[in-house]
XYZ file of C-alpha atoms in Angstrom:
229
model
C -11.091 26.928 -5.649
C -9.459 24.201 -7.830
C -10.201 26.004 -10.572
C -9.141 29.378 -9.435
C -5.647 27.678 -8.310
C -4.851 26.220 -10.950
C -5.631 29.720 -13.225
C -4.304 32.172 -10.364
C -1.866 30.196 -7.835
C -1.770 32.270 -5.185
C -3.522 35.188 -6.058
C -6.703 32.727 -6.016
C -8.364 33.917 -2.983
C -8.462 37.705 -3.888
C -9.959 36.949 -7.367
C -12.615 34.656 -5.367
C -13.685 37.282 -3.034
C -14.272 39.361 -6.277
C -16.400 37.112 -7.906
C -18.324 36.400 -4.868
C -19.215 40.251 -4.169
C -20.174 40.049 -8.273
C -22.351 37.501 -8.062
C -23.721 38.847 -4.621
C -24.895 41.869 -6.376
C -26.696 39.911 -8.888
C -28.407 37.260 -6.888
C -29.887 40.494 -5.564
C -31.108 41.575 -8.849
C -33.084 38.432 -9.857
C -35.956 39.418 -12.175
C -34.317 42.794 -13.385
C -33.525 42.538 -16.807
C -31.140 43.846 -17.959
C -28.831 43.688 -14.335
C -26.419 45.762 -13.262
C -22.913 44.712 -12.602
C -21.000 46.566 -9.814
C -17.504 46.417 -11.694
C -16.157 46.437 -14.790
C -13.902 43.385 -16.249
C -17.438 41.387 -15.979
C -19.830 40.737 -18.580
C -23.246 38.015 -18.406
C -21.841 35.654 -20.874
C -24.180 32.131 -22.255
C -24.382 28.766 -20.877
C -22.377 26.362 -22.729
C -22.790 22.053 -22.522
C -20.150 20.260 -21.644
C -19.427 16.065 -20.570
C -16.378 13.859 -19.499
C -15.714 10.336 -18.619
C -14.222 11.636 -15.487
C -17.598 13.554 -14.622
C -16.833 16.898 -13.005
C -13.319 16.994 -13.115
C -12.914 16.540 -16.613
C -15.543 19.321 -17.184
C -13.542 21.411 -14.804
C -10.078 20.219 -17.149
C -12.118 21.767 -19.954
C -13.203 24.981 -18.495
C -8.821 25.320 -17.595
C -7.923 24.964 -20.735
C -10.949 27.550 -22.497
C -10.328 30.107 -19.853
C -6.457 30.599 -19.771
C -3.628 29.200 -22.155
C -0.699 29.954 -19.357
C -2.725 27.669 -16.873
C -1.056 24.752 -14.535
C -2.626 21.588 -14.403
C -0.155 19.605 -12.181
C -1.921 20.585 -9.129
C -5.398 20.112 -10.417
C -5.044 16.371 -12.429
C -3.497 15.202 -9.047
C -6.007 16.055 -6.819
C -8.494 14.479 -9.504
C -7.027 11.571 -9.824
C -6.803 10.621 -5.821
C -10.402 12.338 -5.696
C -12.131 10.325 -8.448
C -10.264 7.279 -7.012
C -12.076 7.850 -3.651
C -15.590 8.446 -5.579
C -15.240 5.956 -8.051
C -15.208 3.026 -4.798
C -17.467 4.565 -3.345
C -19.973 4.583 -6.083
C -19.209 1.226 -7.339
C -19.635 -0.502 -4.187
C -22.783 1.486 -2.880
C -24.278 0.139 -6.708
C -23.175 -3.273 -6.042
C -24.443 -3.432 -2.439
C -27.559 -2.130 -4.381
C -27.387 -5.238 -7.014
C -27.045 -7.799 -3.529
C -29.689 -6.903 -1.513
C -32.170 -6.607 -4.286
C -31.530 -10.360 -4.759
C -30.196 -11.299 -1.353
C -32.021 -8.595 1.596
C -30.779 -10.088 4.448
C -27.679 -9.454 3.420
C -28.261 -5.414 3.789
C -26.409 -5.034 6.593
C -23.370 -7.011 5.673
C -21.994 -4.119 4.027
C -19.620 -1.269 5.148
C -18.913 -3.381 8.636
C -16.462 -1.935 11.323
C -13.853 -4.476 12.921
C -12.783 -4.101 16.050
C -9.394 -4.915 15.970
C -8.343 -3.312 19.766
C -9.855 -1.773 22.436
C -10.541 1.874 21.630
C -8.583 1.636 18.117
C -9.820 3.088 15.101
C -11.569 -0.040 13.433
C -11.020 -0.793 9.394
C -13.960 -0.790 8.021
C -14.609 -3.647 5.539
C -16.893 -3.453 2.583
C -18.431 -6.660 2.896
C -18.542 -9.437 6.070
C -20.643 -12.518 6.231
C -19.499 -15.950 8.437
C -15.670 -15.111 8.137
C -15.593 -14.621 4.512
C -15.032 -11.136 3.820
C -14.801 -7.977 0.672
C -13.435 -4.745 0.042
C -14.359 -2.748 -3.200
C -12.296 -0.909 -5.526
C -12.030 0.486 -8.860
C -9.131 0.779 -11.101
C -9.048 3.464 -14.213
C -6.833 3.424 -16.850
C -6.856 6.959 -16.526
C -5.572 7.788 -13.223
C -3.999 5.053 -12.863
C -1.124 5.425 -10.264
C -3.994 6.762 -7.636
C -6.544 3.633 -8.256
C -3.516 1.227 -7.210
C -3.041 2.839 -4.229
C -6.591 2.944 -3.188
C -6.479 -1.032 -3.801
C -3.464 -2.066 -2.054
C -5.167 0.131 0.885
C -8.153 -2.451 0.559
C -6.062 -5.148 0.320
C -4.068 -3.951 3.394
C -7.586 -3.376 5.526
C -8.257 -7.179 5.444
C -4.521 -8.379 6.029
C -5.400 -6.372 8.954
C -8.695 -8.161 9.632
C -7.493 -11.969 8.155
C -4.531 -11.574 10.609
C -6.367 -11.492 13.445
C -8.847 -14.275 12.206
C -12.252 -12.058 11.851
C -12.208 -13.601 8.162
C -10.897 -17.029 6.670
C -11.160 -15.454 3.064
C -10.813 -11.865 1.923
C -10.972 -10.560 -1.333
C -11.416 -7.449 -3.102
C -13.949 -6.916 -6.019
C -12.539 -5.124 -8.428
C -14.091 -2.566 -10.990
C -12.278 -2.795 -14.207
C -12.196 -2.360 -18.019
C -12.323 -5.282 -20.309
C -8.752 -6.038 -21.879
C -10.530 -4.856 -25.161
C -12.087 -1.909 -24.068
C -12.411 0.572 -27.018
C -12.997 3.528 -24.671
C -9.304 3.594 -23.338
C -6.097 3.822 -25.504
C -4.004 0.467 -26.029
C -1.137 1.508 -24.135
C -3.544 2.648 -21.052
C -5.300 -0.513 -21.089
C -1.422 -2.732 -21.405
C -0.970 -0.862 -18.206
C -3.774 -1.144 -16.475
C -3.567 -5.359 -17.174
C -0.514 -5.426 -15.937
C -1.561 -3.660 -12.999
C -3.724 -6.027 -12.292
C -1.246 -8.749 -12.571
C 0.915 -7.201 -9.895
C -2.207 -6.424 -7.917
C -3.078 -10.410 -8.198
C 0.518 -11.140 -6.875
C 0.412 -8.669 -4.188
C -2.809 -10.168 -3.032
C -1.991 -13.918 -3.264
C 0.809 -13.475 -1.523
C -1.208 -12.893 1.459
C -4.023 -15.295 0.879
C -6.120 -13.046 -0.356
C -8.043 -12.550 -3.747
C -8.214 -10.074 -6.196
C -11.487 -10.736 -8.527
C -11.803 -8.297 -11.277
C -15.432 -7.721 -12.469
C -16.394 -5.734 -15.755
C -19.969 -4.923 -14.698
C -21.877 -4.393 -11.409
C -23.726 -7.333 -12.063
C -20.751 -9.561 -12.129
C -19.396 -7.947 -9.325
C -22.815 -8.883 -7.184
C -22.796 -12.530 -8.254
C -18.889 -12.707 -7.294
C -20.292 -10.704 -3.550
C -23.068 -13.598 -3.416
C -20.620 -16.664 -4.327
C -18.789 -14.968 -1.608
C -21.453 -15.289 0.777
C -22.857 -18.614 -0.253
């Protein structure tokens, strides 16, 4: 549907019914060669390769901009770049809770732990908490940059939160970053995204807190089990 929005606007959801009887009728028709379409305007068309550094969405970019010159993209790059945001964490710390426990498996269920902060609240869950010292994960991408910031100061905020009301003694989120000489990223995305990090540092210092960028998931693992040492 994000693609169909940001080709159609409003008129998405009658164009996706249409496609859906379409491809309803042919489903039915597996193994008859050649099928029948029901309606004109539709033709069986070849398979064509496509990759992105942003994984789907960046596939789905390039499939806008094939299909339709008069498309909008505003709607579509923001909800990609809060979306990959959200996915890139979530990958990165489920691979560096990986790294941990293959070296460290006790520590397999110091990971993704819920703090009770008052009765019947909703608790913040923090990404990492052994004997008071505690982690959140994040990821920060030069592309998309404005959304990765705000995922991290909502880390950083979760273990205020938690350091406040002395479940942890140190808190500090592992960051997933490029190198400052990444060749992968454009100059002037990568000046930004260092000084992003700067900020990020100040933000988090001014709390007590740490901000700990790591460049690999390796790194990140040994900074989680110098954390936990």
């Amino acid at each position: 549907m994000k693609f169909f929005k940001a080709l159609y606007g409003s008129k998405r959801a009658h164009l996706s019914q249409i496609i859906d009887f379409v491809l309803t009728a042919l489903r039915s028709q597996i193994g008859v060669a050649p099928p029948i379409i029901p309606l004109t305007g539709f033709s069986l068309g070849s398979w064509h390769e496509a990759s992105s550094r942003a994984e789907r969405y960046g596939v789905l970019r390039q499939a806008v901009y094939r299909s339709c010159s008069m498309a909008s993209l505003d709607d579509l790059d923001a909800q990609e770049d809060q979306i990959t945001a959200q996915e890139g964490t979530k990958r990165w710390q489920a691979q560096v809770r990986q790294s941990v426990i293959e070296r460290r498996p006790e520590l397999a269920n110091n990971f993704k732990c819920d703090v009770q902060l008052i009765s019947n609240g909703l608790p913040p869950r923090i990404g990492f908490l052994h004997e008071g010292r505690g982690a959140n994960f994040a990821t920060l991408r030069p592309n998309g940059l404005s959304a990765s910031v705000g995922t991290v100061r909502g880390k950083l905020y979760e273990l205020v939160m938690v350091k406040r009301e002395g479940f942890v003694s140190r808190g500090a989120v592992i960051l997933g970053a490029p190198r400052e000489d990444d060749i992968t990223y454009p100059e002037k995305a990568l000046q930004a995204t260092m000084r992003a990090i700067a900020e990020l540092k100040h933000e988090a210092a001014k709390d007590d807190l740490e901000l700990i960028p790591a460049h690999s998931v390796p790194e990140a693992a040994d900074r989680v089990l110098a954390l936990a040492a």
